[in-house]
XYZ file of C-alpha atoms in Angstrom:
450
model
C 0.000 0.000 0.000
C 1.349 4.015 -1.490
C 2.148 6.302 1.487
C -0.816 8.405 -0.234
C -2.856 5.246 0.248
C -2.066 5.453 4.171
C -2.461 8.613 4.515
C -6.000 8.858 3.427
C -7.109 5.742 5.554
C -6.095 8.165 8.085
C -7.486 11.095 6.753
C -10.916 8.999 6.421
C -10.616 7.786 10.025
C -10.848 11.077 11.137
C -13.693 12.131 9.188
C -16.944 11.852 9.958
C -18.410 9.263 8.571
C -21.258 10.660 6.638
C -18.836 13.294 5.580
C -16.118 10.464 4.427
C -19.375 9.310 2.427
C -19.731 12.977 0.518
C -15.927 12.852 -0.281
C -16.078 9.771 -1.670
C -19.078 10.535 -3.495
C -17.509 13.721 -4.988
C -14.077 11.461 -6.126
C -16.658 9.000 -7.466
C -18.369 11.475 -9.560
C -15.348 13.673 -10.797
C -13.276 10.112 -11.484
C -16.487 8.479 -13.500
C -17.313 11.915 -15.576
C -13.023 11.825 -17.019
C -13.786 8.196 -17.359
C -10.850 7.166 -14.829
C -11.329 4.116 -12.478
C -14.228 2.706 -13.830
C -14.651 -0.138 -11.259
C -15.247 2.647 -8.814
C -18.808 2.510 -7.017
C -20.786 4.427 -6.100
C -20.498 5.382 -2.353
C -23.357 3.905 0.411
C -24.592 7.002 2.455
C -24.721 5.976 6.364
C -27.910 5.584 7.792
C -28.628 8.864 9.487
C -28.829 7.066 13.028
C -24.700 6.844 13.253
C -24.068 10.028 12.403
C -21.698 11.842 14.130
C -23.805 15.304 12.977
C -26.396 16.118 15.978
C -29.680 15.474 13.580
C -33.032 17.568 14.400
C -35.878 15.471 15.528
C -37.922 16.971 12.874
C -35.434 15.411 10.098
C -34.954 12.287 11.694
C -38.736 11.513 12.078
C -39.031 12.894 7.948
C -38.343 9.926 6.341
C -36.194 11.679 3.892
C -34.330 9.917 0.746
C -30.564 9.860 -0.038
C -30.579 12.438 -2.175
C -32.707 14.376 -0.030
C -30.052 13.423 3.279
C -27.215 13.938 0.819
C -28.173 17.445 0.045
C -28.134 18.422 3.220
C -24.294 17.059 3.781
C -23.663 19.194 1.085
C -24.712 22.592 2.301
C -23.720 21.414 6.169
C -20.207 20.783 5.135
C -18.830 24.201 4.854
C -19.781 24.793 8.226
C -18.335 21.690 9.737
C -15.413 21.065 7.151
C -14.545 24.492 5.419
C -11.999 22.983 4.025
C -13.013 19.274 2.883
C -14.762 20.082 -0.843
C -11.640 22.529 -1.713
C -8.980 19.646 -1.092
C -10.959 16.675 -2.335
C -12.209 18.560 -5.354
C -8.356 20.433 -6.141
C -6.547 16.784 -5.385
C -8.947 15.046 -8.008
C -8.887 17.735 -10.595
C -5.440 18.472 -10.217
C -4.312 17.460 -13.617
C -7.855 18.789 -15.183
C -7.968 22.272 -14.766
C -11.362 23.721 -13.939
C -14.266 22.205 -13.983
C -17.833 24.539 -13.729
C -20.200 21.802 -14.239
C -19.571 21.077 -10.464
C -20.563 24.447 -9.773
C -19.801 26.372 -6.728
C -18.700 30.012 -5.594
C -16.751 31.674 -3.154
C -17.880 33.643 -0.787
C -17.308 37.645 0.795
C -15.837 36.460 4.307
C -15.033 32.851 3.440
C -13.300 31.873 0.624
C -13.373 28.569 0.535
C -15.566 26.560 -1.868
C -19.383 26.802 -1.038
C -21.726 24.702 -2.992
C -24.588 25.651 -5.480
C -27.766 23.828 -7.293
C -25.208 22.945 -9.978
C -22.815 20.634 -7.278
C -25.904 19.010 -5.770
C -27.546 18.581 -9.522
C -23.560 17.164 -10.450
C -23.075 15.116 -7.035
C -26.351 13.179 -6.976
C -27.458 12.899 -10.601
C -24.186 13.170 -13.228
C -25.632 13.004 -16.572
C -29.067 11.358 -15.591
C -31.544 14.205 -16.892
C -34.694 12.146 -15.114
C -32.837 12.481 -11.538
C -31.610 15.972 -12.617
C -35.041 17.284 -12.812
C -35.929 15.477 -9.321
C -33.340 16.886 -8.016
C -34.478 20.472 -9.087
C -37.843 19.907 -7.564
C -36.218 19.560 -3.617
C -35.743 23.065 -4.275
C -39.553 24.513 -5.122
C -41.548 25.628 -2.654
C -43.717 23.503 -0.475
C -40.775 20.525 -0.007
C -40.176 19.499 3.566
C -37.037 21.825 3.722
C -38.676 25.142 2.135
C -41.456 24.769 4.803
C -39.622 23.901 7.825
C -37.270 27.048 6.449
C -34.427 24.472 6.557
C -32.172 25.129 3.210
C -32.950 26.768 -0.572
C -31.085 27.986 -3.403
C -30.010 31.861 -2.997
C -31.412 34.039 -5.519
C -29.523 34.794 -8.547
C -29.623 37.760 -11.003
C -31.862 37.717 -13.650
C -31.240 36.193 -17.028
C -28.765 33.740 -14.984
C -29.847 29.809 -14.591
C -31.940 29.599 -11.072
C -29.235 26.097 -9.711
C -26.275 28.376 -10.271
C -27.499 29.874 -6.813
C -25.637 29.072 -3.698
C -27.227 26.395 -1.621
C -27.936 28.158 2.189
C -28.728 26.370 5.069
C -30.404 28.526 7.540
C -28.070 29.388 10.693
C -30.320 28.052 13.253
C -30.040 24.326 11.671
C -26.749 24.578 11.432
C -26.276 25.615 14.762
C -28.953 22.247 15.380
C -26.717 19.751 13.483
C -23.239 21.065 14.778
C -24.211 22.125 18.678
C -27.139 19.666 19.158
C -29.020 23.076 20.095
C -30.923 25.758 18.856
C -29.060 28.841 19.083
C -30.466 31.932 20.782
C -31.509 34.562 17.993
C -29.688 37.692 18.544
C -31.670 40.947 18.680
C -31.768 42.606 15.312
C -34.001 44.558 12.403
C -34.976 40.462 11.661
C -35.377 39.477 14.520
C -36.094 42.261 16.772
C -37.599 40.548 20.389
C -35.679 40.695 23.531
C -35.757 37.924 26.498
C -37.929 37.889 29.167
C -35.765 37.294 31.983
C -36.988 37.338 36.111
C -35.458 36.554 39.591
C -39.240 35.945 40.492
C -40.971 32.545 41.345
C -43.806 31.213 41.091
C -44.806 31.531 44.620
C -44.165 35.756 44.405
C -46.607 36.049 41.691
C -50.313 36.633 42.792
C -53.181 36.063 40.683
C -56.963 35.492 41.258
C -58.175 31.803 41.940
C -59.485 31.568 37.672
C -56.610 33.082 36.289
C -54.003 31.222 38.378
C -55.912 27.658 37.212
C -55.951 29.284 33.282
C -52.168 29.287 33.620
C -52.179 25.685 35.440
C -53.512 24.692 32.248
C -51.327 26.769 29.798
C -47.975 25.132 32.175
C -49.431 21.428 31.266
C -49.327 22.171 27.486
C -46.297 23.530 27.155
C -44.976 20.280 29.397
C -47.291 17.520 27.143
C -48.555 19.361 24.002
C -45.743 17.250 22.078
C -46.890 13.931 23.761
C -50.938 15.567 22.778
C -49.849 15.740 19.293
C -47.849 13.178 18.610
C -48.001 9.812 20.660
C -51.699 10.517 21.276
C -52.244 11.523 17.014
C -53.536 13.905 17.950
C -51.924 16.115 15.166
C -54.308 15.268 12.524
C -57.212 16.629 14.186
C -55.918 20.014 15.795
C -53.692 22.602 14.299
C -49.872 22.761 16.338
C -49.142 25.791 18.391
C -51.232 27.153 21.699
C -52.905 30.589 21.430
C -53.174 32.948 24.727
C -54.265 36.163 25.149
C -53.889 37.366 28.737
C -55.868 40.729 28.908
C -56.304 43.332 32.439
C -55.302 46.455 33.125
C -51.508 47.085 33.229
C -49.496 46.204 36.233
C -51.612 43.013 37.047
C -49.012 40.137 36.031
C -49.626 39.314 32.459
C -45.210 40.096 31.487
C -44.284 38.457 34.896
C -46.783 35.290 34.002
C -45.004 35.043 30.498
C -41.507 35.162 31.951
C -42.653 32.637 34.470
C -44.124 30.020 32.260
C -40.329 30.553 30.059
C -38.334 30.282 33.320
C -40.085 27.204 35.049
C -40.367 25.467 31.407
C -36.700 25.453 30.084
C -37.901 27.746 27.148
C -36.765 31.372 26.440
C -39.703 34.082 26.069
C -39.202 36.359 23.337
C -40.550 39.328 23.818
C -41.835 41.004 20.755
C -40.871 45.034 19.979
C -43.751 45.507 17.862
C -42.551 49.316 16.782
C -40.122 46.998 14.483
C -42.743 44.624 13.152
C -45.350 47.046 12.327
C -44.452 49.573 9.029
C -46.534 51.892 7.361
C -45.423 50.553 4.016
C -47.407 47.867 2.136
C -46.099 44.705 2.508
C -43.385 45.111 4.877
C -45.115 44.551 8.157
C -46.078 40.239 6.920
C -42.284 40.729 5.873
C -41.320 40.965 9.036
C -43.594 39.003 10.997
C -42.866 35.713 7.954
C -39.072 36.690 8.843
C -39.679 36.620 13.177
C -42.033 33.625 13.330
C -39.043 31.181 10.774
C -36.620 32.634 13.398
C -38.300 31.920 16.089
C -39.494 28.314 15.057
C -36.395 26.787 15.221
C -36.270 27.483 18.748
C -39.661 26.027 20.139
C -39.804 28.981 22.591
C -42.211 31.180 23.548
C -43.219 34.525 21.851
C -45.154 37.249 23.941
C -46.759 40.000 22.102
C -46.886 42.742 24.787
C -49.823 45.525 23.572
C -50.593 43.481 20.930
C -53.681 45.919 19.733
C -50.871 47.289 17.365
C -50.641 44.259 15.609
C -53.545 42.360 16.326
C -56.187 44.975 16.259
C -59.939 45.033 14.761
C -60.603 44.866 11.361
C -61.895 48.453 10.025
C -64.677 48.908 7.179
C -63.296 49.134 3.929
C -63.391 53.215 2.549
C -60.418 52.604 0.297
C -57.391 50.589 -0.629
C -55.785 51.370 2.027
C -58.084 50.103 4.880
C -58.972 46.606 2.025
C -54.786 45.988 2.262
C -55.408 46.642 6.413
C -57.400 43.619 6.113
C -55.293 41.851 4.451
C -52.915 42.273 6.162
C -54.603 41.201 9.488
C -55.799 38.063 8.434
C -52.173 36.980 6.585
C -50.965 37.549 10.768
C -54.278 35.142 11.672
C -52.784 32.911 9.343
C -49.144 33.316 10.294
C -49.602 32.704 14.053
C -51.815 29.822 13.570
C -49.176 28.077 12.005
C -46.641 28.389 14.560
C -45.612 25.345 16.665
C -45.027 27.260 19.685
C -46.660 29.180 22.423
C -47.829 32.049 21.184
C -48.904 35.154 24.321
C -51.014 37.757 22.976
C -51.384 40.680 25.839
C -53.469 43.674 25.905
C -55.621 45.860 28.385
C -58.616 45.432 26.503
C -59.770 42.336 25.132
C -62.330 44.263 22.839
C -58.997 45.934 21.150
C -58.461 42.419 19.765
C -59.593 40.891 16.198
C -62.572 38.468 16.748
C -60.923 36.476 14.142
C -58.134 35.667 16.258
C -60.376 35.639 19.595
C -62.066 32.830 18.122
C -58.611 30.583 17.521
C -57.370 31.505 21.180
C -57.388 27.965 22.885
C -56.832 30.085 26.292
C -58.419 33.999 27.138
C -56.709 34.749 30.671
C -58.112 37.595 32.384
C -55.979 39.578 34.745
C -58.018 41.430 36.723
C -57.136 43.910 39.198
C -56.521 42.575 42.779
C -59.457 42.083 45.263
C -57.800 43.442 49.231
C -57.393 39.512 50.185
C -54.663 39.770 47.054
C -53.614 43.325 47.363
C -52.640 42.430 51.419
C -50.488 39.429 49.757
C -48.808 41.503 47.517
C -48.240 44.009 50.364
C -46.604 41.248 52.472
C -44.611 39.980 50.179
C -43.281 43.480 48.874
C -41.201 44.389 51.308
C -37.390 43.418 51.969
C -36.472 41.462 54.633
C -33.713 44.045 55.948
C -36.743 46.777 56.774
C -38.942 46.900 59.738
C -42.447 48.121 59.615
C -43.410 50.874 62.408
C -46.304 49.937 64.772
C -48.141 52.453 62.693
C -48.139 50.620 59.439
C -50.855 48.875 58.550
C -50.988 46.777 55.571
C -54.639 45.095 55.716
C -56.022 48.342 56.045
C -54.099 49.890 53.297
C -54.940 46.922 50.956
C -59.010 47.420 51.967
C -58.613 51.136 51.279
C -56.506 50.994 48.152
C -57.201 49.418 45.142
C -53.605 49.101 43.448
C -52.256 46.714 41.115
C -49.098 44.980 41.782
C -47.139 46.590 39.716
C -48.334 49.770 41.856
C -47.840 48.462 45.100
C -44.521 47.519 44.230
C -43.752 51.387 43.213
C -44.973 52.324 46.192
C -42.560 50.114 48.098
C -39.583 51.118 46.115
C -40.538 54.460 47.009
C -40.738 53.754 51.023
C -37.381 52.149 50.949
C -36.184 55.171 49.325
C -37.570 57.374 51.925
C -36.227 55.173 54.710
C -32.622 55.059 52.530
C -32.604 58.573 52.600
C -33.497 59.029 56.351
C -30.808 56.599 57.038
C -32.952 54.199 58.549
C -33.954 51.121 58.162
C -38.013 51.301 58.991
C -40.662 52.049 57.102
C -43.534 54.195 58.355
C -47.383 54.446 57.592
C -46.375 58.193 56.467
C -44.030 56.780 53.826
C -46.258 54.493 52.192
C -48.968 57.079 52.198
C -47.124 59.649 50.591
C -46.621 56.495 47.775
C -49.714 55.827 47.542
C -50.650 59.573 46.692
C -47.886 59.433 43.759
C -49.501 56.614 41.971
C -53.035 57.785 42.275
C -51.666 61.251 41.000
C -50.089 58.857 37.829
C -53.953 57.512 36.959
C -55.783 60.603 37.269
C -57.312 58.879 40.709
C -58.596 60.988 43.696
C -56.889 59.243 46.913
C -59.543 59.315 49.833
């Protein structure tokens, strides 16, 4: 055996092996089109359960074919290998020159070789015209990997030949096959949500008896909707996804709920800064929603719409164009958020701001009311830090009869005590303090303190 022999036995070794398959596949191809090596066959892909690539659930449980699994090595291996197409292809054409019926570009940033249509359409079919044109089809819209926004062809100019486009594979699957996790999505123009992050637990959050068992039952399918959907079948019957609105005046919970349900479910809530989503131009607000929601899929987490009338408002009566596209535009965002796999939180203060269209698909309308005094005296108990003392004068039960507050207010009022006490360099808090808060918020409403 050559030393070259040796040395790729080694080099193979250290592959992995559904990536030794592609390289041999690509020697294969290149060695059979120059008519060299003839006995040569063709390569046996691995069967996708020992590969060494972390594989989405969602692709193992497709049932997809080896040209299908193939393409995908093909855009994944610039991002595990950059380097693995440049050396097989330059060590097999090396006494050839170039070769452009196997495709491929470089890049801006990397400038190694990444594949287009023409390498897969080279790779998998040669000179077969029949498996050519199958091949071609993967790439239309409504295959497994256009919906699932998994890879596609970039566009090209115009006038140019739609394969010579360079095959993408969307960051967040990459991320998927290499990490064996979805990667957070960073804040941006595309993707423009925050995370909902709290130091809260479950036991600091107060709600009314209805609205705590309406999240009981929002916590269960988040922790079984899968199992619902799947092992049960259920997934023929009912559309994927749960659809909440939580609606009350502000202050009562509905934010704290939503980060709550994220923190105590292993899933990041998303946030949603609608003054990006929304645009007065036509067409570019179900731009960026299509562009959020195929983000946001890939991670299964939760996305909370926080004064969601913006987006999700009533439909108006049609005067002109402009209030017809409204519509429109409305019911492609009924559509959109129906199809997404996730949790999807809808809040707003009014639940008659909100579309009856997408009332109707809600599986879950939370109401947040304001606190009745048995909850406003919890939320005054548990408000205060344990370093302060109350005076004798303080008295919370009658303050939470008196005062109807939401939490959100009582807890400004308690910030505002501490500060008082801070400033007084003590370390008690008096009824006069909490008073004088009191007053501040009711002056914030327009409210007449008695």
């Amino acid at each position: 055996m050559s030393e070259s022999q040796l040395d790729n036995m080694f080099i193979n070794r250290l592959i992995a092996p559904e990536f030794n398959y592609l390289k041999r596949l690509i020697q294969f191809r290149l060695e059979r089109h120059f008519d060299r090596n003839e006995g040569m066959s063709l390569p046996v892909l691995p069967a996708i359960e020992t590969w060494s690539s972390h594989v989405p659930e969602n692709i193992l449980k497709a049932t997809l074919s080896e040209s299908e699994l193939t393409l995908l090595l093909i855009a994944l291996c610039p991002h595990f290998n950059s380097n693995l197409l440049d050396e097989v292809i330059q060590n097999t054409l090396a006494s050839t020159g170039d070769f452009p019926q196997l495709g491929g570009v470089r890049g801006k940033n990397f400038r190694g070789f990444l594949p287009t249509g023409h390498t897969a359409l080279f790779l998998l079919a040669g000179d077969n015209s029949k498996k050519r044109k199958e091949i071609q089809e993967v790439f239309n819209s409504g295959h497994f990997f256009e919906k699932n926004h998994i890879l596609w062809l970039e566009e090209v100019p115009e006038g140019e030949p739609k394969m010579s486009g360079k095959i993408i594979i969307s960051q967040e699957y990459a991320h998927l096959f290499i990490f064996g996790k979805a990667s957070r999505p960073k804040f941006s123009m595309k993707f423009p949500a925050q995370i909902i992050e709290t130091k809260m637990e479950w036991e600091d959050l107060v709600l009314d008896v209805e609205t705590d068992k309406q999240i009981q039952e929002i916590k269960t399918w988040i922790t079984h909707g899968n199992t619902l959907l799947n092992d049960w079948g259920m997934h023929k019957k009912i559309k994927p996804g749960f659809r909440v609105l939580f609606h009350g005046p502000p202050g009562t919970g509905k934010t704290l709920t939503a980060g709550l349900l994220g923190k105590h479910t292993g899933k990041d809530v998303f946030k949603i800064d609608l003054s990006m989503v929304v645009s007065k131009f036509i067409g570019e607000t179900e731009k960026n929603l299509a562009s959020l929601l195929s983000k946001a899929e890939k991670t299964d987490n939760i996305l909370f719409f926080d004064e969601a009338d913006a987006l999700f408002g009533k439909r108006t009566s049609v005067r002109d164009a402009h209030d017809k596209y409204a519509n429109q535009e409305v019911s492609y965002l009924l559509q959109r958020i129906e199809g997404y796999k996730g949790l999807v939180i809808l809040a707003s203060n009014l639940k008659n701001n909100i579309d009856e269209a997408f009332l109707r698909r809600f599986q879950s309308i939370v109401h947040f009311p304001l606190p009745k005094s048995a909850e406003r005296l919890r939320l005054w108990k548990k408000a205060f830090p344990s370093k302060v003392r109350l005076h004798n004068d303080v008295n919370l039960s009658k303050n939470a009869r008196n005062y109807e507050l939401s939490g959100a207010e009582i807890m400004n009022v308690v910030q505002y005590s501490c500060l008082r006490a801070l400033a007084a360099n003590k370390k008690t808090i008096y009824q006069e303090y909490i008073l004088s808060g009191i007053q501040r918020e009711f002056q914030k409403s327009g409210k007449i303190m008695r």
